[in-house]
Coordinates of C-alpha atoms (C1' of nucleotides) in Angstrom, one line a residue:
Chain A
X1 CA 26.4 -45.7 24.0
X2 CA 23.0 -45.1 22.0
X3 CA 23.7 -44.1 18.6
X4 CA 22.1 -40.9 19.0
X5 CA 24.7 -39.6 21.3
X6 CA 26.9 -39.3 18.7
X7 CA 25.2 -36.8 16.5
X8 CA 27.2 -34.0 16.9
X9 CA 26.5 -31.4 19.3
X10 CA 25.8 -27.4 19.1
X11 CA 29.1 -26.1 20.1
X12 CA 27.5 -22.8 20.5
X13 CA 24.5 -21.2 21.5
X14 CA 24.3 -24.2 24.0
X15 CA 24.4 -23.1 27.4
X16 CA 22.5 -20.1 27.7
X17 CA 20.1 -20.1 30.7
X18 CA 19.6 -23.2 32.8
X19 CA 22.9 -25.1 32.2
X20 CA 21.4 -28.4 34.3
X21 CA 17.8 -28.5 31.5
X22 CA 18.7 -29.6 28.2
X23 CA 17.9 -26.6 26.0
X24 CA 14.7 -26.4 24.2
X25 CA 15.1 -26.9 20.4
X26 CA 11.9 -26.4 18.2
X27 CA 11.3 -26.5 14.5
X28 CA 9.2 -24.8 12.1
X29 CA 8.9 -27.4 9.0
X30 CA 7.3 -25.7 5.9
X31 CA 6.9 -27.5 2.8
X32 CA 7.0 -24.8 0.0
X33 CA 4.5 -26.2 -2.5
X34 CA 1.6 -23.5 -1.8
X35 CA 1.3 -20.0 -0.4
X36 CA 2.3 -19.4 2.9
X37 CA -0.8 -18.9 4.7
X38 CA -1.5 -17.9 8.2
X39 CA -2.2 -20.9 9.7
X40 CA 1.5 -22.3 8.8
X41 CA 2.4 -18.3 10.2
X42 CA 0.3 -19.1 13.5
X43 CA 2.6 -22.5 14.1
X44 CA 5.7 -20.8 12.9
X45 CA 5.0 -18.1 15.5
X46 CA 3.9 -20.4 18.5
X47 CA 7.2 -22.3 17.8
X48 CA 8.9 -19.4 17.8
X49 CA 7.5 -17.9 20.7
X50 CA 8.5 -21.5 22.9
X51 CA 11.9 -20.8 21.8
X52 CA 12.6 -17.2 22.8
X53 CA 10.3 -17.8 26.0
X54 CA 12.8 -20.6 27.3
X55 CA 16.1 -18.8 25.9
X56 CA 16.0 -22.0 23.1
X57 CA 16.8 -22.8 19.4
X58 CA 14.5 -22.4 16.9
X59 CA 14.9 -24.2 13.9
X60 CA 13.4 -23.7 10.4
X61 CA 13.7 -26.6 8.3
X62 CA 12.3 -26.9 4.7
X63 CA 10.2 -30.2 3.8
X64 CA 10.6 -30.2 0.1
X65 CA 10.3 -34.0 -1.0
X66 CA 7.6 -33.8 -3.0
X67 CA 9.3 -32.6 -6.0
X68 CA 6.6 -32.3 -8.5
X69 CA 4.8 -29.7 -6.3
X70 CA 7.7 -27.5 -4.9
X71 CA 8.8 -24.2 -6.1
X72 CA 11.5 -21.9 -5.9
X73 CA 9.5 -19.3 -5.7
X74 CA 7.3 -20.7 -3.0
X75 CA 10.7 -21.5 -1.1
X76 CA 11.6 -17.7 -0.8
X77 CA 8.1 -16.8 0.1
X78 CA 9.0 -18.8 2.9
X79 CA 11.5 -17.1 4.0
X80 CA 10.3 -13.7 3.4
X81 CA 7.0 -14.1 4.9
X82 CA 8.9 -15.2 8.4
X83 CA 11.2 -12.6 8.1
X84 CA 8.4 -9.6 7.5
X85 CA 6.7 -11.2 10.5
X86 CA 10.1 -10.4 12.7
X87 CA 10.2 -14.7 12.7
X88 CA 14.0 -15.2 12.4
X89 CA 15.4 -18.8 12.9
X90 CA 19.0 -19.1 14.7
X91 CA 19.2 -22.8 12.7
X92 CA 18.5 -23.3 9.3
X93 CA 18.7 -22.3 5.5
X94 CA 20.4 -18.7 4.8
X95 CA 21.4 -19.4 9.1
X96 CA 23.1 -22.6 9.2
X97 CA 23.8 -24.8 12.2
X98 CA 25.1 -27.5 13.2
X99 CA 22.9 -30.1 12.2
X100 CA 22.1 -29.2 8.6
X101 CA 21.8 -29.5 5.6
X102 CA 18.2 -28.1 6.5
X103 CA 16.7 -28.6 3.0
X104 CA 15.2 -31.9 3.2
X105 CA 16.1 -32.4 -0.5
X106 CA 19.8 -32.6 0.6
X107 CA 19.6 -35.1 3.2
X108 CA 19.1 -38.3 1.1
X109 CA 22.4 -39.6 2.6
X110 CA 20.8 -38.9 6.2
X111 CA 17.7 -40.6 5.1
X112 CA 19.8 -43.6 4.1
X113 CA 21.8 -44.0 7.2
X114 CA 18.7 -44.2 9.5
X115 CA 16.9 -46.4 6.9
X116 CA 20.2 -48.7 7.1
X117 CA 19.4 -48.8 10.7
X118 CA 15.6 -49.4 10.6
X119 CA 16.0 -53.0 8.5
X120 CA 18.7 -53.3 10.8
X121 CA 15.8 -53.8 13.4
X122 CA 14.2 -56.0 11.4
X123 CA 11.0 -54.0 11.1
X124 CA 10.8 -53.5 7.4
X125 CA 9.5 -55.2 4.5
X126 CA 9.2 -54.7 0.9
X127 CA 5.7 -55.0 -1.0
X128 CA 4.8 -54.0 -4.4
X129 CA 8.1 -52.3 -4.5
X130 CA 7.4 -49.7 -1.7
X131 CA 9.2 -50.1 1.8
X132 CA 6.6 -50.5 5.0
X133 CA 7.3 -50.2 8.3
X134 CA 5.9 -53.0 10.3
X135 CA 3.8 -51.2 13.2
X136 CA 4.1 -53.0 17.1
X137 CA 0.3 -52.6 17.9
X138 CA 0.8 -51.3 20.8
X139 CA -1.4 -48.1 22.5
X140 CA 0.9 -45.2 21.8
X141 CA 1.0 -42.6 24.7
X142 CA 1.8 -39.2 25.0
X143 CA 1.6 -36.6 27.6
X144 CA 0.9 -33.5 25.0
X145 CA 1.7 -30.2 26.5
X146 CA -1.4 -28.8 25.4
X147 CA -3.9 -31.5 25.3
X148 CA -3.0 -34.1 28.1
X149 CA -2.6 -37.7 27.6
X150 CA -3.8 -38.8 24.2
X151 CA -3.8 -42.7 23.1
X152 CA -4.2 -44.3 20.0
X153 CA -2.9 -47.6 18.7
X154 CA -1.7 -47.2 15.4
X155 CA -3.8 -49.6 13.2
X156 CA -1.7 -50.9 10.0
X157 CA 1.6 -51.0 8.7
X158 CA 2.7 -47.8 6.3
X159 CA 4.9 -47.4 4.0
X160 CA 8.2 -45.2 4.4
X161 CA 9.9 -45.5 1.3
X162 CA 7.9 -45.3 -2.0
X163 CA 8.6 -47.5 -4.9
X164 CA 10.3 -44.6 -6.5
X165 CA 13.2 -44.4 -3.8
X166 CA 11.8 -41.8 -2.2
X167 CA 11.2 -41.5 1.6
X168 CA 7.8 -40.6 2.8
X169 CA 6.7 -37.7 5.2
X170 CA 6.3 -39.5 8.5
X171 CA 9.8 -40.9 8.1
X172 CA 12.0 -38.1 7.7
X173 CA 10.0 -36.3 9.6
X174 CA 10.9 -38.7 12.3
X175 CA 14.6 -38.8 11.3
X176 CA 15.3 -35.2 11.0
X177 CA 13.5 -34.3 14.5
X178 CA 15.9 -37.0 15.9
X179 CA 18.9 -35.7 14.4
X180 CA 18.2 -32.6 14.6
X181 CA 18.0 -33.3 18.0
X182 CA 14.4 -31.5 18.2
X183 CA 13.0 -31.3 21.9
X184 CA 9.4 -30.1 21.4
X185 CA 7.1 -30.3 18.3
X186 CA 4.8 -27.9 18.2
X187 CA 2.5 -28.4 15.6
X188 CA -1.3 -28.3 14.3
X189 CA -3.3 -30.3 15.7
X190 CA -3.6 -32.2 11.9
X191 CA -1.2 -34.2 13.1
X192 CA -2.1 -36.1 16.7
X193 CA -3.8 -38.6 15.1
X194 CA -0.3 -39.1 12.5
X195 CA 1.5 -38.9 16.5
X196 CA 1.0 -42.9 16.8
X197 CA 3.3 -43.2 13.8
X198 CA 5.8 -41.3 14.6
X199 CA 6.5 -42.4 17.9
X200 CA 6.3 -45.8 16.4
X201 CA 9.4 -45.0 14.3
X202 CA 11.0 -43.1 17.3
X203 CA 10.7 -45.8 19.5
X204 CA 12.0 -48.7 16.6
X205 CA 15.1 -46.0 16.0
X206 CA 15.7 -46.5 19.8
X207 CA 15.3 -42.5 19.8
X208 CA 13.7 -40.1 22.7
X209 CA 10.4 -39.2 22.5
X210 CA 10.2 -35.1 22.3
X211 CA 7.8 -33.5 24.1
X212 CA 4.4 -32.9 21.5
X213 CA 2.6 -29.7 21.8
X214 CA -0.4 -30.1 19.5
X215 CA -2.0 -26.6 18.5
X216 CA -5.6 -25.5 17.8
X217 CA -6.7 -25.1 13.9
X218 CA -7.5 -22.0 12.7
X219 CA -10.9 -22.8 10.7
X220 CA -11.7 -20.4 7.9
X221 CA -14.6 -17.3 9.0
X222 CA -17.1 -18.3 6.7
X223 CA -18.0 -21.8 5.5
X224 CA -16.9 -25.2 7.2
X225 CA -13.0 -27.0 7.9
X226 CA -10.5 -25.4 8.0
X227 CA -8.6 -22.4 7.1
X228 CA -6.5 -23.3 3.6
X229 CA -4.5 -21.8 0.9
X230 CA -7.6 -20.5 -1.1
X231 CA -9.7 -19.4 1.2
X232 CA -10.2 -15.5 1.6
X233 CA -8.1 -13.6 3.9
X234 CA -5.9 -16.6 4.0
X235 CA -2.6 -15.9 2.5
X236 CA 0.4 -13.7 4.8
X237 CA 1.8 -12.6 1.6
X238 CA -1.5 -10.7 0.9
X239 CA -1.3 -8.9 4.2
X240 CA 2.3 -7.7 3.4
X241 CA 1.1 -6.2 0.0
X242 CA -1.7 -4.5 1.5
X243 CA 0.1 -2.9 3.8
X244 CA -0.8 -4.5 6.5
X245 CA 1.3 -3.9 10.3
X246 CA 3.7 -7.3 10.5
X247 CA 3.6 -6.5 14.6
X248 CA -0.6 -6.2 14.3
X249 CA -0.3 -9.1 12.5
X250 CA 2.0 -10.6 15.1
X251 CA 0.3 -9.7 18.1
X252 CA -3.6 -10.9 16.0
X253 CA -2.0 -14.8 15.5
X254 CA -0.6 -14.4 19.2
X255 CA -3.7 -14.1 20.2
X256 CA -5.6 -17.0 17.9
X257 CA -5.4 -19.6 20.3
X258 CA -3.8 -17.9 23.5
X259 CA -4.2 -15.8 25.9
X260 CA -2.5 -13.5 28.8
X261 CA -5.2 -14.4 30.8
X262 CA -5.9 -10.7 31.8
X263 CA -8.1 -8.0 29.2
X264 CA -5.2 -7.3 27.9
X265 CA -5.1 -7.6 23.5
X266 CA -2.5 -5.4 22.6
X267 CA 1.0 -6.6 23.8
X268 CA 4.1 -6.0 22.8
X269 CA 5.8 -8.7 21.5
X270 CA 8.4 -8.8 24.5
X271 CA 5.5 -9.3 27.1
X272 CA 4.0 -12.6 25.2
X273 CA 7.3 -13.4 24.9
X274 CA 7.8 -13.5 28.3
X275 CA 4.3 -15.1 29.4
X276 CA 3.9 -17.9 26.6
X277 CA 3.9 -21.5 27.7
X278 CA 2.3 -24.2 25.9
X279 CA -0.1 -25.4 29.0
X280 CA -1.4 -21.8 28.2
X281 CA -2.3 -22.4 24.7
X282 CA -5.9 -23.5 23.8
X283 CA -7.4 -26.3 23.2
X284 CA -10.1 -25.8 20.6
X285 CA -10.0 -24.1 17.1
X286 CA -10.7 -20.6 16.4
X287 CA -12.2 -19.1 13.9
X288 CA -10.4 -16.3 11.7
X289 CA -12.0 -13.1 12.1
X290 CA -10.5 -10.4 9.6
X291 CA -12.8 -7.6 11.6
X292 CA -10.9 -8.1 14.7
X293 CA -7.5 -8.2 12.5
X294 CA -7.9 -4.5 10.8
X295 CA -9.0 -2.9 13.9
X296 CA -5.8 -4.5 15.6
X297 CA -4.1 -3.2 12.7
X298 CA -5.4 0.3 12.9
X299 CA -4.6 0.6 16.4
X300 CA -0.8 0.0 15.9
X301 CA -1.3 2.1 13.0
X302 CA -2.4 4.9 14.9
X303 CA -0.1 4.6 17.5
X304 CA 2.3 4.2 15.1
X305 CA 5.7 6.9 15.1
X306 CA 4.9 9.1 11.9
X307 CA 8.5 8.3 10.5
X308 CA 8.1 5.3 10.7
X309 CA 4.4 5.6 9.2
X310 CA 5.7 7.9 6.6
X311 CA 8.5 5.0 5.2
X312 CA 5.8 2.6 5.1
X313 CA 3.1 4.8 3.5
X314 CA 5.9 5.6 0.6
X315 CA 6.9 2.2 0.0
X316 CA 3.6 0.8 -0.5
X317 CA 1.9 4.1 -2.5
X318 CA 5.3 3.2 -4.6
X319 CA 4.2 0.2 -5.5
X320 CA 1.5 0.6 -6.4
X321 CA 2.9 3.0 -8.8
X322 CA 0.9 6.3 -6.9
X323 CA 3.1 8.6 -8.0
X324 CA 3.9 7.6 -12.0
X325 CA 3.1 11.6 -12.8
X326 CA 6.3 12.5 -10.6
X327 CA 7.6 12.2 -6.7
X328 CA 6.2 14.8 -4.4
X329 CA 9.0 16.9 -2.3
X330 CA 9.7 14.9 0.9
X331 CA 8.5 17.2 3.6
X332 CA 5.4 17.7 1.7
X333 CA 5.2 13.6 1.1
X334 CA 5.4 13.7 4.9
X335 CA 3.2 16.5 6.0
X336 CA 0.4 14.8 4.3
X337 CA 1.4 11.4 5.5
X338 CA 1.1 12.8 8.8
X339 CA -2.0 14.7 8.3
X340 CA -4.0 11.9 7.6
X341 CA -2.2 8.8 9.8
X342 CA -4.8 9.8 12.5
X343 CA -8.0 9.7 9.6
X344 CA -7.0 6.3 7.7
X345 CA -7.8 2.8 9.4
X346 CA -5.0 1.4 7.2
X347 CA -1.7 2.0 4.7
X348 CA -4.2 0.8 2.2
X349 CA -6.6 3.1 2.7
X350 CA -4.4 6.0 1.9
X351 CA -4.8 5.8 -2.3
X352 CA -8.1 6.6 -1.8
X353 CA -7.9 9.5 1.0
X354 CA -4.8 11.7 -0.6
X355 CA -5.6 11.9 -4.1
X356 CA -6.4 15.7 -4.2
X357 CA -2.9 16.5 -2.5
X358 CA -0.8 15.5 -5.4
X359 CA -2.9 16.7 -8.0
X360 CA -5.6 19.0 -9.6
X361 CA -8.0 16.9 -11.6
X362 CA -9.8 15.8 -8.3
X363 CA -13.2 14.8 -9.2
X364 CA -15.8 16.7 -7.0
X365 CA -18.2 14.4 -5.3
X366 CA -21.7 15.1 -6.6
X367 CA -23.3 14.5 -3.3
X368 CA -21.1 16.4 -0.9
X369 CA -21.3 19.4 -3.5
X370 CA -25.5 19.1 -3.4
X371 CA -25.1 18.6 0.1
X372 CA -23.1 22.2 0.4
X373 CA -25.5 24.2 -1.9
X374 CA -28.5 23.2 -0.5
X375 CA -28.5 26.4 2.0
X376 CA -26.9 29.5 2.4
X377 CA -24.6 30.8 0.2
X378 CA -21.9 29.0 -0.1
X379 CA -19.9 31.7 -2.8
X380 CA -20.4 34.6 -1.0
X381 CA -18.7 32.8 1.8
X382 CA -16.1 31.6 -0.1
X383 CA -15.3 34.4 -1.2
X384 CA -14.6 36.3 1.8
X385 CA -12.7 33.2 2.4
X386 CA -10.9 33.8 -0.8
X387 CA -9.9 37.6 0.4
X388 CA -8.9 37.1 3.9
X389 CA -6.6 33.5 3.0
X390 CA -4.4 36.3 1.0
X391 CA -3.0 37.7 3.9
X392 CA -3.6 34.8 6.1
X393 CA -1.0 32.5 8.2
X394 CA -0.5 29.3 6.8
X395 CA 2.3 28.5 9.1
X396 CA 0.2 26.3 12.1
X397 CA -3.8 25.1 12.3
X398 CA -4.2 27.6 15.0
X399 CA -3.6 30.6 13.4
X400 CA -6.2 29.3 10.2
X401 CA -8.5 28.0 13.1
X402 CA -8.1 32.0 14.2
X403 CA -8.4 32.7 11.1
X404 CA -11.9 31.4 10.2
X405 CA -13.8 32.0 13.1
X406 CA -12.8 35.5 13.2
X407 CA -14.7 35.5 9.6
X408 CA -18.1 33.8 10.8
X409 CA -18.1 36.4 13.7
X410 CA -17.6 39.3 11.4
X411 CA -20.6 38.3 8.8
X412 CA -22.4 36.5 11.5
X413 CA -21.9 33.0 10.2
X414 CA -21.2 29.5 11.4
X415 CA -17.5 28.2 11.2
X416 CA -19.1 25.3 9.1
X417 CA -20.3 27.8 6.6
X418 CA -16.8 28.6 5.6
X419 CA -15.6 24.9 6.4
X420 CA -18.3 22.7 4.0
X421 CA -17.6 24.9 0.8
X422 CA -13.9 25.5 1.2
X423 CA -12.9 21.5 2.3
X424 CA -15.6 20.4 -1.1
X425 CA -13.4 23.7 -3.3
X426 CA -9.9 22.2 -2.4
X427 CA -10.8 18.5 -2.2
X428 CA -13.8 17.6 -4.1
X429 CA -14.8 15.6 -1.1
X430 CA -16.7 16.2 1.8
X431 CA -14.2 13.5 4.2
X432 CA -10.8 14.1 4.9
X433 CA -8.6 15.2 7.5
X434 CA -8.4 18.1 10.2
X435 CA -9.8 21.3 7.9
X436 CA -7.3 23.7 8.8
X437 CA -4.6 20.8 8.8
X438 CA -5.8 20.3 5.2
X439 CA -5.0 23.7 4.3
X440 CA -2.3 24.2 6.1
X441 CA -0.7 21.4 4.6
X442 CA -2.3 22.3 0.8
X443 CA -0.8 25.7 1.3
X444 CA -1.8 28.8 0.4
X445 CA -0.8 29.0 -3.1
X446 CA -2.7 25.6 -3.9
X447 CA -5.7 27.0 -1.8
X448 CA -6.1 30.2 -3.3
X449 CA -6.0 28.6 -6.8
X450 CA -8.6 26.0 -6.1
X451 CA -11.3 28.0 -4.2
X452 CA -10.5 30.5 -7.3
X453 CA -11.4 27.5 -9.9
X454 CA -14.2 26.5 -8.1
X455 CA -16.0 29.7 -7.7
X456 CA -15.3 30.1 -11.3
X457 CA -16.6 27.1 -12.6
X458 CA -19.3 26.2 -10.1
Chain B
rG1 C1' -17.2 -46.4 8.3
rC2 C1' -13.1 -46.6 12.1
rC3 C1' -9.9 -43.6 15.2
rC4 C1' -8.3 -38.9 17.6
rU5 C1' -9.5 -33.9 19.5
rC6 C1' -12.6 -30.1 21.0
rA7 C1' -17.3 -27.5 23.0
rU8 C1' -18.7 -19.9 27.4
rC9 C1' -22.1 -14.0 23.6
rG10 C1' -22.3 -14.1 15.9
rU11 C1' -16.5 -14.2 16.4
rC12 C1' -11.7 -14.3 19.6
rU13 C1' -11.5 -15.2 24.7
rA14 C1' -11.3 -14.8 30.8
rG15 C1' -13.2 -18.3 34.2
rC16 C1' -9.9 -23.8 36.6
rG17 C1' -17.0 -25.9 42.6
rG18 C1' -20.1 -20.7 45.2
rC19 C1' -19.2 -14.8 39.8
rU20 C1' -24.9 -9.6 38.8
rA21 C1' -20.5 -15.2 33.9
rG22 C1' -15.5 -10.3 32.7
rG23 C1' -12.9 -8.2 28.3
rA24 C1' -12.3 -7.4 22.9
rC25 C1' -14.1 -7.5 17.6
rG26 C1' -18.6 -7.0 15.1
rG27 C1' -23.9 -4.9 15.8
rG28 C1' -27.3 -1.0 18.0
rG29 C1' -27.8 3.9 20.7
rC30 C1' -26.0 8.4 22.8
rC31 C1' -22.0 12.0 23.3
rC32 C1' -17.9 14.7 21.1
rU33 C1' -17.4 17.2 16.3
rC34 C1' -15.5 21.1 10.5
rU35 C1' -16.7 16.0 7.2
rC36 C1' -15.2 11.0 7.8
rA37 C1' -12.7 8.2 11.0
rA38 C1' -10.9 7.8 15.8
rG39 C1' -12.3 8.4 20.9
rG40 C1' -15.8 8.4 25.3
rC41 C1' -20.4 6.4 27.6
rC42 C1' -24.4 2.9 27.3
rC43 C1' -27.3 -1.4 25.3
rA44 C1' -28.4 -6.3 23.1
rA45 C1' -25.7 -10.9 23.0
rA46 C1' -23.1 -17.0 25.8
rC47 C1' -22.2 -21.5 29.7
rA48 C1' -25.2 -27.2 23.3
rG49 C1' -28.7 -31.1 25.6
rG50 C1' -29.3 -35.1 29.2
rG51 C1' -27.7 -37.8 33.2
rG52 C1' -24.6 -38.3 37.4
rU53 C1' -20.8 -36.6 41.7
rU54 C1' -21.5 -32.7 45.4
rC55 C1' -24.5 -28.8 50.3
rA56 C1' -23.3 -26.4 45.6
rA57 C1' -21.9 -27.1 39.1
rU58 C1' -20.0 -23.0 33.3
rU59 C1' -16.2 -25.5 36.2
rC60 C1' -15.4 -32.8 37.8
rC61 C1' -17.3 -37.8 35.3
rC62 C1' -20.5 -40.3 31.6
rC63 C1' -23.8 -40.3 27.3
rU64 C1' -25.9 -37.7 23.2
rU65 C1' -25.4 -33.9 19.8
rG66 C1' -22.4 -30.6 17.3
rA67 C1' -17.7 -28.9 15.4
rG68 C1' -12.7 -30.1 13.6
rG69 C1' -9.0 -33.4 12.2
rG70 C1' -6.7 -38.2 10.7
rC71 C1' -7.2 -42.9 8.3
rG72 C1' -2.2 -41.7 0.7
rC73 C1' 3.6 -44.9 -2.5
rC74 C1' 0.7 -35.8 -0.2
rA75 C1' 3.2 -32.9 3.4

RNA sequence: GCCCUCAUCGUCUAGCGGCUAGGACGGGGCCCUCUCAAGGCCCAAACAGGGGUUCAAUUCCCCUUGAGGGCGCCA
């Protein structure tokens, strides 16, 4: 019986669809010595997406052998960056599984078993203290999923162990795809020209051959290569703090080297699910475009519930410290929140939209204030403004909406004579939202006060 | 330098021998309008070049060019 036989097998999770395929097993392999960025997220998603599209495991296992560049703190960005993204592994740290540990640090005794079993074969050699693997020569083949046959001979011998004891990437790379029993690996397309090693060592471990899926790069927008750690725009963490949608983020990366084939760009994540196969993904790199990613973003957004919107608007405006002067009441926290969902293009646009709702030293925008005296006579409106809010109904947009345009017809005005000067009195500003939404949700008492300051002052 | 991969609007893409080459972002214009967004309508914008194969090439093959990646005792 081939050795590998006897690595144990899932004893759960096993026979979920097609009893008579061998279930698909894919792995996400991090190392966590830089920021997570979104190419890693693009591959962690594809791999993902394989698994949940053929009812398989997905696997996250951490590549952390290069001790002098890994981090804690890297590790659990990791971990929460996949979990923000809705990425969650059924095999792997925090999950645990059958064929762990899933920390490549803890596997030295896994790593010596197989290397016990390589100079078995006779094709190692020691020189200048390091270990090498002595290559066959021979074309290497593979039918890649994505890309067709691809060929190469692999050229010289490498080493797998360095002269420090440790074992080098494309051997426990190797080893833990074979006992981890790994089906498919899906990965950037960095690696097809490492693909010649590996099924090198496969093939002198007397292992299968899993299926290779070899993805697009993402190239960065501006400049040449590709997309990397310190490029702009490049980092998922970033995206989380700003406030960015994890599911327009999702759907963006789902859509970075694949396609539904119809006009379709907004999906929910259930449909790719459902239509993602790798003979589907592309072939050639794509470049990032953050444009294309905040419009995505403000189209969830928009069509966002507005509880939903409200818990996310709070957290971040918390961290950011927003309200340091003292928490708003929760129904007004929300009215506004609502109010202005519709106006922003982002969460992170909201600092700069609301200011005037949760204080009164707004600044009043020179321009828009120029812009609003430079005809009529903007007081006198104001204050017949002033006298009929007294008695007004605050209670709906309609009844203000009422409200006003009874006004301009009585002293033969425009509604935007009352609208210009009351939204710069109350705001400062001449954007915002929905006028009478604006006052409605200011209320009268705030209302009254501020046209009163600014007719005073102005 | 050697090896591998790729090639449709500026960008992301649809197309898998015969299409007015479609959609989206971005750009421009118009409309809507209480501002700003959003939204609606319209416009500009692409098959890298050259050889083949074929009645017919964006589509298949070859070359060139271009782009990307790999050639570490990094992962």
């Amino acid at each position: 019986m081939p050795w590998f036989l006897l690595v144990p097998r899932p004893n759960h999770k096993q026979q979920t669809k097609a009893p008579l395929m061998p279930q698909v097993r894919v792995r996400f392999a991090p190392s966590p010595t830089g920021f997570f960025h979104i190419g890693s997220a693009r591959t962690a998603l594809f791999n993902w997406l394989y698994a949940r599209h053929t009812g398989g495991v997905f696997i996250l296992r951490v590549e952390d052998t290069d001790q002098a560049r890994n981090s804690e703190e890297f590790l659990n960005l990791i971990y929460n960056s996949l979990r923000w993204l809705g990425l969650n592994w059924d095999e792997g740290p925090q999950a645990g599984g059958d064929f762990g540990p899933y920390l490549q640090s803890e596997r030295a005794s896994v790593y010596a078993e197989f290397l016990g079993r390589l100079k078995a074969s006779g094709r190692t050699y020691e020189k200048d203290g390091a270990l090498f693997f002595r290559i066959s020569g021979e074309p290497q083949v593979i039918e890649d999923a994505i890309r067709g046959r691809v060929e190469r001979t692999e050229e010289k011998d490498f080493v797998i162990v360095r002269s420090d004891g440790k074992p080098v990437f494309h051997f426990v790379n190797v080893v833990d795809d074979i006992s981890m029993r790994v089906s498919h690996v899906i990965r950037g397309e960095d690696h097809l020209s490492n693909t010649s090693k590996h099924t090198e060592l496969f093939k002198a471990l007397g292992a299968p051959i899993p299926v290779y899926a070899h993805i697009p790069l993402i190239l960065k927008q501006n400049g040449p290569g590709k997309m990397s750690k310190r490029d702009q725009g490049a980092l998922v963490e970033e995206y989380q703090k700003r406030g960015f949608l994890p599911e327009a983020l999702v759907n963006f990366l789902c859509l970075l080297g694949w396609s539904p084939k119809d006009d379709r760009e907004k999906l929910p994540l259930e449909e790719v699910v459902r239509l993602f196969d790798l003979p589907g993904v592309n072939q050639s790199n794509a470049r990032f475009d953050e444009k294309k990613l905040a419009h995505m973003n403000m189209v969830y957004l928009h069509e966002m519930a507005p509880e939903r919107c409200l818990v996310l608007a709070r957290d971040f405006l918390l961290g950011r410290s927003y309200f340091a002067g003292g928490m708003p009441a929760e129904a007004y926290l929300r009215d506004v929140i609502a109010l202005c969902q519709p106006k922003v293009r982002a969460i992170e646009d909201l600092p700069g939209f609301i200011g005037y709702f949760f204080g009164e030293d707004f600044a009043t925008d020179p321009k828009a204030r120029e812009k609003v005296f430079a005809k009529g006579d903007p007081k006198a409106r104001l204050g017949e403004l002033l006298a009929a809010l007294a008695l007004a109904d605050f209670s709906s947009d309609a009844a203000l909406e009422t409200l006003v345009k009874a006004l301009a017809e009585e002293h033969g005005a425009a509604t935007g004579d009352y609208i210009h000067p009351a939204r710069l009195a109350v705001s400062g500003t001449a954007v915002g939202p929905s006028f009478y939404g604006l006052l409605r949700v200011l209320g009268r008492d705030r209302v009254i006060r501020r046209i009163g300051r600014f007719l005073a002052t102005a």
